[in-house]
Amino acid sequence: MIKKNDLKILVVDDMPENLQVIAKTLENTGYEMRFAEEGTSALLMVKETSFDLILLDVMMPNMDGFEVCRHLKSDPTTASIPVIFITAKTDTASVVTGFAVGGVDYVTKPVQVDELRARVDTHLRLRMREQELRRLSATKDRFVSIVAHDLKTPLGGIQGFVSLLNKQFDDLSTVEIRESISLIGDAVENVTALIENLLSWSSLQVGAVTYNPSNFELSPVVVDVVNSFSGDLEHKQIEVSIKVPDDIWVYADIEMVEAVLRNLVSNGIKFGHRHGLIRLVALKQGKQVLFAVEDNGCGISEDNCSRLFMLDSSVKQTGTYGEIGTGMGLILSKEYVERHGGKIWLESQKDRGTKVYFTLPQANETKC
């Protein structure tokens, strides 16, 4: 969610005393403010900083406010920034020109304090809502894309094996039947995990997930998560090494931490080789706990590491046994870790394995 102190306003006026008046008017509003005394400087500033609103004087030397606005609206990177003109020119032609070049509002001089604050607040609220709508639209598009495409492959596999069993059951050996049933089971597990991640992620986007942190010992949680994958680990004969000291406690939402660990261990199995190794390590680092999940599996290229956490990324990978990887697990894990004020990052090399690190706040010893 966007906060007031994250919003930036650029004020452009060639008269320093006017800048002071506006600065005084908008002080204590919580917005970050920058100032420019002429149009060229303003255009340079918007190239370097992303502003959420521009208060623009019309009558300036060299380049007037209307021309500055034309430049802003002709550039795709700045075209969406709302511009409020501030001027003593109140004739109809000037007002019409202001709207024609892309302004969203008009404030006349001398500036009325309450009026300026009200107009600034209104247009910044509109901008925040517009940005939120864009984010939700991207969320919807990603959700639809995953449902439409990423579920199709495993469901198609299930359909194929069921059809095979239905048509050729009498001709198949017991071993072949068991193999088909096992593959159907694997596909169902993949679909179930994907749907669970999708539902959790969607709930996060609409604020339907409650954050309930508490102090708890990390080691038993890690052991329980690993034990829940005993069948998958045995199937690939993957060994697990856990090095999480008993004295490490975290202040976190235990269900979110379990979900992060499940996703990372699942990836380690999915992209790990037969007879591979997964290491889970935790250590204290200042007021944080640093956790690492490492595998010696197929890895990914360094160029794709950061893209794996991006919502609109198309980076996908197939597991060593043909398992489907959609990337939703890492995206959800990032959301959960950041909800705790932590960070998550990944290091990997193709055919050399992957290390995923994340941090959580360490519990206060007095509360443990």
Coordinates of C-alpha atoms in Angstrom, one line a residue:
M1 CA 0.0 0.0 0.0
I2 CA 1.3 3.5 -0.9
K3 CA 2.0 5.8 2.0
K4 CA 1.9 9.6 2.0
N5 CA 5.6 10.0 2.7
D6 CA 6.3 7.9 -0.3
L7 CA 4.7 10.5 -2.6
K8 CA 6.8 13.2 -4.2
I9 CA 5.6 16.7 -5.4
L10 CA 7.6 18.9 -7.7
V11 CA 6.9 22.7 -7.5
V12 CA 8.0 24.8 -10.4
D13 CA 8.0 28.6 -10.2
D14 CA 10.5 31.3 -11.2
M15 CA 9.7 33.4 -8.1
P16 CA 11.5 32.1 -5.0
E17 CA 8.9 33.9 -2.8
N18 CA 6.1 31.9 -4.5
L19 CA 8.0 28.6 -3.8
Q20 CA 8.3 29.6 -0.2
V21 CA 4.5 30.3 0.0
I22 CA 3.7 26.9 -1.5
A23 CA 6.3 25.1 0.7
K24 CA 4.7 26.8 3.8
T25 CA 1.2 25.8 2.6
L26 CA 2.0 22.2 2.2
E27 CA 4.4 21.7 5.2
N28 CA 3.4 19.0 7.6
T29 CA 1.3 17.2 4.9
G30 CA 3.7 14.3 4.9
Y31 CA 4.6 14.7 1.2
E32 CA 8.1 14.9 0.0
M33 CA 8.7 18.2 -1.9
R34 CA 11.2 19.3 -4.5
F35 CA 11.6 22.7 -6.1
A36 CA 12.7 24.1 -9.5
E37 CA 12.8 27.8 -10.6
E38 CA 12.5 27.3 -14.4
G39 CA 11.1 24.8 -16.9
T40 CA 14.4 23.3 -18.2
S41 CA 15.5 22.4 -14.6
A42 CA 12.1 20.8 -14.0
L43 CA 12.3 18.6 -17.1
L44 CA 15.8 17.4 -16.0
M45 CA 14.5 16.7 -12.5
V46 CA 11.6 14.5 -13.7
K47 CA 14.2 12.4 -15.7
E48 CA 16.0 11.6 -12.5
T49 CA 13.2 11.3 -10.0
S50 CA 9.7 9.8 -10.2
F51 CA 7.2 12.4 -9.1
D52 CA 3.6 11.9 -8.3
L53 CA 2.3 15.4 -8.8
I54 CA 3.7 18.6 -10.4
L55 CA 2.6 22.1 -9.3
L56 CA 3.5 24.3 -12.3
D57 CA 3.5 28.1 -12.7
V58 CA 2.4 29.3 -16.1
M59 CA 4.2 32.6 -16.6
M60 CA 7.9 31.8 -16.6
P61 CA 10.8 33.1 -18.7
N62 CA 12.4 31.1 -21.5
M63 CA 9.8 28.2 -21.3
D64 CA 6.3 28.9 -19.9
G65 CA 4.3 26.3 -17.9
F66 CA 2.2 25.3 -20.9
E67 CA 5.3 24.3 -22.9
V68 CA 6.8 22.4 -19.9
C69 CA 3.5 20.5 -19.7
R70 CA 3.6 19.7 -23.4
H71 CA 7.1 18.2 -23.0
L72 CA 5.9 16.1 -20.0
K73 CA 2.9 14.7 -21.8
S74 CA 4.9 13.9 -25.0
D75 CA 7.3 11.7 -23.0
P76 CA 5.8 8.2 -22.1
T77 CA 7.8 8.1 -18.9
T78 CA 6.3 11.3 -17.5
A79 CA 3.0 11.5 -19.3
S80 CA 1.0 10.1 -16.5
I81 CA 2.2 12.6 -13.8
P82 CA -0.7 14.9 -13.0
V83 CA 0.0 18.6 -13.5
I84 CA -1.8 21.4 -11.5
F85 CA -1.2 24.9 -13.0
I86 CA -0.7 27.7 -10.5
T87 CA -1.1 31.2 -12.1
A88 CA -2.6 34.6 -11.9
K89 CA -4.0 34.2 -15.4
T90 CA -7.7 33.5 -15.0
D91 CA -9.1 34.3 -18.4
T92 CA -11.0 31.5 -20.1
A93 CA -8.5 31.1 -23.0
S94 CA -5.6 30.4 -20.5
V95 CA -7.7 27.9 -18.5
V96 CA -8.7 26.1 -21.7
T97 CA -5.1 26.0 -22.9
G98 CA -4.0 24.6 -19.5
F99 CA -6.4 21.6 -19.8
A100 CA -5.7 21.2 -23.5
V101 CA -1.9 20.7 -22.9
G102 CA -2.6 18.0 -20.3
G103 CA -3.2 19.8 -17.0
V104 CA -5.6 18.2 -14.5
D105 CA -6.5 21.3 -12.5
Y106 CA -6.0 25.0 -12.1
V107 CA -5.2 27.0 -8.9
T108 CA -5.2 30.8 -9.1
K109 CA -2.9 33.3 -7.3
P110 CA -2.8 34.4 -4.6
V111 CA -2.9 30.9 -3.4
Q112 CA -5.6 30.0 -0.9
V113 CA -4.2 27.6 1.6
D114 CA -7.2 25.3 2.1
E115 CA -7.9 25.2 -1.6
L116 CA -4.4 24.2 -2.6
R117 CA -4.2 21.5 0.1
A118 CA -7.6 20.1 -0.9
R119 CA -6.7 20.0 -4.6
V120 CA -3.3 18.4 -4.0
D121 CA -4.8 15.8 -1.7
T122 CA -7.5 15.0 -4.2
H123 CA -5.2 14.5 -7.1
L124 CA -2.7 12.4 -5.1
R125 CA -5.5 10.2 -3.8
L126 CA -6.6 9.7 -7.4
R127 CA -3.1 8.9 -8.5
M128 CA -2.7 6.3 -5.6
R129 CA -6.0 4.7 -6.6
E130 CA -4.9 4.6 -10.2
Q131 CA -1.7 2.9 -9.3
E132 CA -3.5 0.5 -7.1
L133 CA -5.9 -0.4 -9.9
R134 CA -2.9 -1.0 -12.2
R135 CA -1.4 -3.3 -9.6
L136 CA -4.6 -5.2 -9.2
S137 CA -5.0 -5.5 -12.9
A138 CA -1.5 -7.0 -13.2
T139 CA -2.5 -9.4 -10.4
K140 CA -5.6 -10.4 -12.2
D141 CA -3.7 -10.9 -15.5
R142 CA -1.0 -13.0 -13.8
F143 CA -3.7 -15.1 -12.1
V144 CA -5.6 -15.7 -15.3
S145 CA -2.4 -16.5 -17.1
I146 CA -1.4 -19.1 -14.6
V147 CA -4.8 -20.7 -14.5
A148 CA -5.1 -20.7 -18.2
H149 CA -1.6 -22.0 -19.1
D150 CA 0.3 -23.4 -16.1
L151 CA -2.5 -25.6 -14.9
K152 CA -3.1 -26.9 -18.4
T153 CA 0.1 -29.1 -18.6
P154 CA -0.3 -31.1 -15.3
L155 CA -4.1 -31.5 -15.9
G156 CA -3.4 -32.6 -19.4
G157 CA -1.0 -35.2 -18.0
I158 CA -3.6 -36.5 -15.6
Q159 CA -6.1 -36.7 -18.4
G160 CA -3.7 -38.6 -20.5
F161 CA -2.8 -41.2 -17.9
V162 CA -6.4 -41.7 -16.9
S163 CA -7.3 -42.2 -20.6
L164 CA -4.5 -44.7 -20.9
L165 CA -5.7 -46.7 -17.9
N166 CA -9.2 -46.6 -19.1
K167 CA -8.5 -47.8 -22.6
Q168 CA -5.6 -50.3 -22.0
F169 CA -6.1 -51.4 -18.4
D170 CA -6.4 -55.1 -19.3
D171 CA -3.2 -55.0 -21.5
L172 CA -1.0 -53.2 -18.9
S173 CA 1.2 -55.0 -16.4
T174 CA 0.9 -54.4 -12.7
V175 CA 4.1 -52.4 -12.8
E176 CA 2.8 -50.2 -15.6
I177 CA -0.4 -49.6 -13.8
R178 CA 1.4 -48.6 -10.6
E179 CA 3.7 -46.3 -12.5
S180 CA 0.8 -44.6 -14.2
I181 CA -1.0 -44.2 -10.8
S182 CA 2.2 -42.8 -9.3
L183 CA 2.6 -40.3 -12.1
I184 CA -1.1 -39.2 -11.7
G185 CA -0.4 -38.7 -8.0
D186 CA 2.6 -36.6 -8.7
A187 CA 0.6 -34.4 -11.1
V188 CA -2.2 -34.0 -8.6
E189 CA 0.4 -32.9 -6.0
N190 CA 1.8 -30.3 -8.3
V191 CA -1.7 -29.0 -9.2
T192 CA -2.6 -28.9 -5.5
A193 CA 0.6 -27.0 -4.5
L194 CA 0.1 -24.5 -7.3
I195 CA -3.6 -23.9 -6.4
E196 CA -2.6 -23.4 -2.7
N197 CA 0.1 -20.9 -3.7
L198 CA -2.3 -19.1 -6.0
L199 CA -5.0 -18.8 -3.4
S200 CA -2.6 -17.6 -0.7
W201 CA -1.0 -15.1 -3.1
S202 CA -4.4 -13.8 -4.2
S203 CA -5.5 -13.4 -0.6
L204 CA -2.4 -11.4 0.1
Q205 CA -3.1 -9.0 -2.8
V206 CA -6.6 -8.1 -1.4
G207 CA -5.5 -7.9 2.2
A208 CA -7.3 -11.0 3.3
V209 CA -4.3 -12.6 5.1
T210 CA -3.8 -11.7 8.8
Y211 CA -0.3 -11.2 10.0
N212 CA 0.1 -12.9 13.4
P213 CA 3.7 -12.8 14.6
S214 CA 4.9 -14.6 17.7
N215 CA 8.2 -15.8 19.2
F216 CA 9.0 -19.4 18.4
E217 CA 12.0 -21.8 18.1
L218 CA 12.9 -22.2 14.4
S219 CA 14.5 -25.7 14.5
P220 CA 11.3 -27.8 15.2
V221 CA 9.5 -25.9 12.4
V222 CA 12.2 -26.7 9.9
V223 CA 12.2 -30.4 10.9
D224 CA 8.4 -30.7 10.6
V225 CA 8.5 -29.1 7.1
V226 CA 11.3 -31.4 5.9
N227 CA 9.5 -34.5 7.4
S228 CA 6.4 -33.6 5.4
F229 CA 8.4 -34.2 2.2
S230 CA 9.7 -37.6 3.3
G231 CA 8.0 -39.4 0.4
D232 CA 9.3 -37.1 -2.2
L233 CA 12.8 -37.2 -0.7
E234 CA 12.8 -40.9 -0.7
H235 CA 11.5 -41.1 -4.2
K236 CA 14.5 -39.1 -5.5
Q237 CA 16.8 -40.4 -2.8
I238 CA 17.8 -36.9 -1.8
E239 CA 19.6 -36.4 1.5
V240 CA 18.8 -33.4 3.7
S241 CA 21.2 -31.7 6.1
I242 CA 19.7 -29.4 8.8
K243 CA 22.0 -27.1 10.7
V244 CA 19.6 -24.9 12.8
P245 CA 20.8 -24.3 16.3
D246 CA 18.3 -24.8 19.1
D247 CA 18.9 -21.3 20.5
I248 CA 17.6 -19.6 17.3
W249 CA 14.2 -18.1 17.9
V250 CA 12.4 -15.8 15.5
Y251 CA 9.5 -13.3 15.8
A252 CA 7.4 -14.2 12.9
D253 CA 4.1 -15.5 11.6
I254 CA 4.6 -19.3 11.9
E255 CA 2.2 -20.2 9.1
M256 CA 4.0 -17.8 6.7
V257 CA 7.4 -19.2 7.7
E258 CA 6.2 -22.7 7.2
A259 CA 4.9 -21.7 3.7
V260 CA 8.2 -20.2 2.8
L261 CA 10.1 -23.3 3.9
R262 CA 7.7 -25.6 2.1
N263 CA 8.2 -23.7 -1.1
L264 CA 12.0 -23.6 -0.9
V265 CA 12.3 -27.3 0.1
S266 CA 9.9 -28.3 -2.6
N267 CA 12.0 -26.4 -5.2
G268 CA 15.1 -28.1 -3.9
I269 CA 13.5 -31.5 -4.5
K270 CA 11.9 -30.5 -7.8
F271 CA 15.1 -29.2 -9.3
G272 CA 17.4 -31.6 -7.5
H273 CA 19.1 -34.6 -9.0
R274 CA 18.6 -38.1 -7.8
H275 CA 20.9 -38.8 -4.9
G276 CA 21.3 -35.1 -4.4
L277 CA 21.6 -33.0 -1.3
I278 CA 19.6 -30.2 0.3
R279 CA 21.1 -28.1 3.1
L280 CA 19.1 -25.9 5.4
V281 CA 21.2 -23.6 7.6
A282 CA 20.3 -20.8 10.0
L283 CA 22.5 -18.4 11.9
K284 CA 22.1 -15.2 13.9
Q285 CA 23.1 -12.0 12.2
G286 CA 22.7 -9.0 14.4
K287 CA 19.0 -8.6 15.1
Q288 CA 18.1 -10.8 12.2
V289 CA 18.2 -14.5 11.5
L290 CA 19.7 -15.5 8.2
F291 CA 18.3 -18.7 6.7
A292 CA 19.7 -20.5 3.6
V293 CA 18.3 -23.4 1.6
E294 CA 20.9 -24.9 -0.8
D295 CA 20.7 -27.7 -3.3
N296 CA 23.1 -29.1 -5.9
G297 CA 20.5 -29.5 -8.6
C298 CA 20.2 -28.2 -12.1
G299 CA 20.3 -24.5 -11.2
I300 CA 19.4 -21.6 -13.4
S301 CA 21.4 -18.9 -15.3
E302 CA 22.6 -15.9 -13.3
D303 CA 20.6 -13.6 -15.6
N304 CA 17.3 -15.1 -14.5
C305 CA 18.0 -15.2 -10.7
S306 CA 16.4 -11.8 -9.9
R307 CA 13.6 -12.2 -12.5
L308 CA 12.3 -15.3 -10.6
F309 CA 10.8 -13.0 -7.9
M310 CA 9.0 -10.7 -10.5
L311 CA 5.3 -11.0 -11.0
D312 CA 5.4 -10.4 -14.7
S313 CA 8.4 -12.7 -15.3
S314 CA 8.1 -15.5 -17.9
V315 CA 11.0 -17.5 -16.4
K316 CA 9.9 -21.1 -15.9
Q317 CA 11.8 -24.3 -15.5
T318 CA 11.0 -28.0 -15.6
G319 CA 12.2 -30.2 -12.7
T320 CA 14.7 -33.0 -13.1
Y321 CA 11.8 -35.5 -13.3
G322 CA 9.7 -33.3 -15.5
E323 CA 8.0 -31.5 -12.6
I324 CA 6.2 -28.2 -13.6
G325 CA 7.7 -25.0 -12.1
T326 CA 5.5 -21.9 -12.3
G327 CA 7.5 -19.6 -10.0
M328 CA 4.5 -18.8 -7.8
G329 CA 6.3 -20.4 -4.8
L330 CA 9.1 -17.9 -4.9
I331 CA 6.8 -14.9 -5.6
L332 CA 4.6 -15.9 -2.6
S333 CA 7.7 -16.5 -0.4
K334 CA 9.0 -13.0 -1.3
E335 CA 5.6 -11.5 -0.2
Y336 CA 5.7 -13.4 3.1
V337 CA 9.4 -12.5 3.9
E338 CA 8.9 -8.8 3.1
R339 CA 5.8 -8.8 5.3
H340 CA 8.3 -9.4 8.2
G341 CA 10.6 -6.7 7.0
G342 CA 13.0 -9.3 5.7
K343 CA 14.8 -9.8 2.4
I344 CA 15.0 -12.8 0.1
W345 CA 17.5 -13.4 -2.7
L346 CA 18.8 -16.2 -4.8
E347 CA 22.2 -17.3 -6.1
S348 CA 22.5 -19.9 -8.8
Q349 CA 24.5 -21.2 -11.7
K350 CA 23.3 -23.5 -14.4
D351 CA 24.1 -27.1 -13.6
R352 CA 25.7 -26.1 -10.3
G353 CA 22.8 -25.8 -7.9
T354 CA 20.9 -23.0 -6.2
K355 CA 21.1 -21.1 -2.9
V356 CA 18.1 -19.2 -1.6
Y357 CA 18.6 -16.8 1.4
F358 CA 16.1 -15.0 3.5
T359 CA 16.0 -13.0 6.7
L360 CA 13.6 -12.9 9.6
P361 CA 13.6 -10.8 12.8
Q362 CA 15.2 -12.5 15.7
A363 CA 13.0 -12.9 18.8
N364 CA 13.7 -10.9 21.9
E365 CA 15.3 -13.2 24.4
T366 CA 13.1 -11.8 27.2
K367 CA 10.0 -13.1 25.3
C368 CA 11.3 -16.5 24.5

